[in-house]
Tab-separated table of C-alpha atoms in Angstrom:
chain	number	residue	atom	x	y	z
A	258	UNK	CA	13.256	10.723	16.810
A	259	UNK	CA	10.279	11.407	14.572
A	260	UNK	CA	6.861	12.823	15.364
A	261	UNK	CA	6.035	9.670	17.361
A	262	UNK	CA	7.851	8.681	20.509
A	263	UNK	CA	6.466	5.125	20.436
A	264	UNK	CA	6.794	2.067	18.203
A	265	UNK	CA	4.985	1.264	15.001
A	266	UNK	CA	1.683	-0.494	15.735
A	267	UNK	CA	0.532	-3.301	13.423
A	268	UNK	CA	-3.243	-3.790	13.056
A	269	UNK	CA	-5.067	-6.530	11.198
A	270	UNK	CA	-4.120	-9.872	9.753
A	271	UNK	CA	-0.784	-11.041	8.461
A	272	UNK	CA	-1.507	-12.193	4.917
A	273	UNK	CA	0.312	-15.213	3.544
A	274	UNK	CA	1.435	-13.676	0.255
A	275	UNK	CA	4.450	-15.937	-0.369
A	276	UNK	CA	4.132	-17.760	-3.712
A	277	UNK	CA	0.687	-16.215	-4.281
A	278	UNK	CA	-0.338	-14.350	-7.430
A	279	UNK	CA	-1.140	-10.642	-7.229
A	280	UNK	CA	-4.265	-10.321	-9.356
A	281	UNK	CA	-4.884	-6.590	-8.895
A	282	UNK	CA	-3.244	-3.649	-7.127
A	283	UNK	CA	-5.401	-0.540	-6.748
A	284	UNK	CA	-4.283	2.749	-5.218
A	285	UNK	CA	-6.913	5.095	-3.830
A	286	UNK	CA	-6.126	8.817	-3.767
A	287	UNK	CA	-7.446	11.556	-1.517
A	288	UNK	CA	-8.259	14.853	-3.277
A	289	UNK	CA	-9.529	18.051	-1.661
A	290	UNK	CA	-9.244	21.764	-2.432
A	291	UNK	CA	-6.063	21.946	-0.367
A	292	UNK	CA	-4.484	18.520	-0.615
A	293	UNK	CA	-3.760	15.689	-3.032
A	294	UNK	CA	-2.426	12.430	-1.641
A	295	UNK	CA	-1.625	9.300	-3.627
A	296	UNK	CA	-1.872	6.574	-2.656
A	297	UNK	CA	-3.839	7.295	0.489
A	298	UNK	CA	-4.595	3.587	0.788
A	299	UNK	CA	-3.890	0.500	-1.304
A	300	UNK	CA	-6.005	-2.541	-2.145
A	301	UNK	CA	-4.465	-5.832	-3.286
A	302	UNK	CA	-6.362	-8.784	-4.696
A	303	UNK	CA	-4.304	-11.888	-3.956
A	304	UNK	CA	-5.734	-15.236	-5.030
A	305	UNK	CA	-9.342	-14.069	-4.773
A	306	UNK	CA	-9.000	-12.203	-1.444
A	307	UNK	CA	-8.934	-8.388	-1.238
A	308	UNK	CA	-6.608	-6.761	1.309
A	309	UNK	CA	-6.827	-3.116	2.385
A	310	UNK	CA	-3.498	-1.571	3.397
A	311	UNK	CA	-3.061	1.902	4.859
A	312	UNK	CA	-1.499	3.864	7.686
A	313	UNK	CA	-2.884	6.240	10.265
A	314	UNK	CA	-0.062	7.926	12.137
A	315	UNK	CA	2.055	5.144	13.653
A	316	UNK	CA	-0.477	2.401	12.829
A	317	UNK	CA	-0.117	0.098	9.819
A	318	UNK	CA	-3.351	-1.610	8.780
A	319	UNK	CA	-3.545	-4.798	6.698
A	320	UNK	CA	-7.152	-5.945	6.694
A	321	UNK	CA	-9.141	-8.502	4.737
A	322	UNK	CA	-11.623	-6.596	2.614
A	323	UNK	CA	-14.940	-8.044	1.424
A	324	UNK	CA	-15.217	-6.291	-1.933
A	325	UNK	CA	-13.313	-4.480	-4.651
A	326	UNK	CA	-12.511	-0.837	-3.845
A	327	UNK	CA	-14.785	1.849	-5.251
A	328	UNK	CA	-14.118	5.479	-6.056
A	329	UNK	CA	-16.338	7.866	-4.113
A	330	UNK	CA	-16.698	11.535	-3.286
A	331	UNK	CA	-18.328	14.036	-0.970
A	332	UNK	CA	-19.374	16.868	-3.313
A	333	UNK	CA	-20.477	19.276	-0.567
A	334	UNK	CA	-16.979	19.106	0.971
A	335	UNK	CA	-15.260	19.017	-2.428
A	336	UNK	CA	-13.466	15.802	-1.448
A	337	UNK	CA	-12.959	12.774	-3.678
A	338	UNK	CA	-11.296	9.359	-3.445
A	339	UNK	CA	-10.495	8.263	-7.033
A	340	UNK	CA	-8.828	4.954	-7.925
A	341	UNK	CA	-5.747	4.153	-9.990
A	342	UNK	CA	-4.931	0.656	-11.261
A	343	UNK	CA	-1.288	0.324	-10.221
A	344	UNK	CA	-1.205	-3.348	-11.151
A	345	UNK	CA	-1.874	-2.558	-14.794
A	346	UNK	CA	0.063	0.722	-14.848
A	347	UNK	CA	3.233	-0.863	-13.427
A	348	UNK	CA	2.702	-4.317	-14.965
A	349	UNK	CA	2.486	-6.031	-11.572
A	350	UNK	CA	-0.832	-7.821	-12.099
A	351	UNK	CA	-0.285	-11.550	-12.536
A	352	UNK	CA	3.147	-11.489	-10.876
A	353	UNK	CA	3.966	-13.976	-8.104
A	354	UNK	CA	4.743	-12.524	-4.701
A	355	UNK	CA	7.708	-13.669	-2.641
A	356	UNK	CA	6.288	-11.976	0.455
A	357	UNK	CA	5.911	-8.582	2.069
A	358	UNK	CA	7.746	-6.522	4.637
A	359	UNK	CA	7.144	-3.400	6.678
A	360	UNK	CA	9.114	-0.898	8.676
A	361	UNK	CA	9.501	2.799	9.360
A	362	UNK	CA	10.514	5.280	6.668
A	363	UNK	CA	10.354	9.074	7.050
A	364	UNK	CA	9.086	8.518	10.626
A	365	UNK	CA	5.972	6.624	9.481
A	366	UNK	CA	5.073	3.017	8.622
A	367	UNK	CA	5.990	1.819	5.148
A	368	UNK	CA	5.009	-1.406	3.399
A	369	UNK	CA	6.708	-3.339	0.603
A	370	UNK	CA	5.281	-6.035	-1.622
A	371	UNK	CA	8.086	-8.236	-2.916
A	372	UNK	CA	7.911	-10.246	-6.140
A	373	UNK	CA	9.747	-13.383	-7.221
A	374	UNK	CA	11.113	-11.599	-10.304
A	375	UNK	CA	13.071	-9.208	-8.043
A	376	UNK	CA	10.694	-6.268	-8.254
A	377	UNK	CA	9.435	-4.541	-5.112
A	378	UNK	CA	6.851	-1.818	-4.631
A	379	UNK	CA	7.075	0.237	-1.443
A	380	UNK	CA	4.378	2.569	-0.130
A	381	UNK	CA	5.511	5.313	2.238
A	382	UNK	CA	4.683	8.691	3.746
A	383	UNK	CA	6.435	11.978	3.111
A	384	UNK	CA	4.560	13.827	5.881
A	385	UNK	CA	4.461	11.196	8.649
A	386	UNK	CA	0.668	10.940	8.648
A	387	UNK	CA	-0.589	8.910	5.676
A	388	UNK	CA	0.953	7.274	2.643
A	389	UNK	CA	1.648	9.806	-0.052
A	390	UNK	CA	4.117	8.124	-2.374
A	391	UNK	CA	5.461	4.841	-3.703
A	392	UNK	CA	8.510	3.552	-5.501
A	393	UNK	CA	9.117	0.540	-7.683
A	394	UNK	CA	12.538	-1.122	-7.482
A	395	UNK	CA	14.201	-4.145	-9.009
A	396	UNK	CA	16.636	-6.137	-6.881
A	397	UNK	CA	19.217	-8.549	-8.231
A	398	UNK	CA	20.771	-11.284	-6.090
A	399	UNK	CA	24.549	-11.279	-6.098
A	400	UNK	CA	26.064	-14.633	-7.038
A	401	UNK	CA	29.511	-13.966	-5.540
A	402	UNK	CA	31.457	-17.074	-4.577
């Protein structure tokens, strides 16, 4: 059993990503004097609609978002929230999604975006509190008879 003795809690809408084009994928980091976390939250632009995806403890959020994400900071607290264009960096922008999935990994919610070309990006936590890492995989379908 992990740090939570209750089930993952899903909050927000369930986007219909199947056969939709991922236009942009932006990761937002959290930087302070004592901590660096990337991605802290993720924003996906799918067919003109922004989605904000993040976790808070056992809760997974997938929310419609009204505007593109913006970098921001709080200078007096020496905290910043810079952006990174994962869509361009990983060549995912313009790819067609085959759907998404979520579950628990390292005792915290994880989220995968799945693409028709067999690639999958998964966002997960290494500390059980907020996302702090991601991995890009390519899956091949076995054609055994």
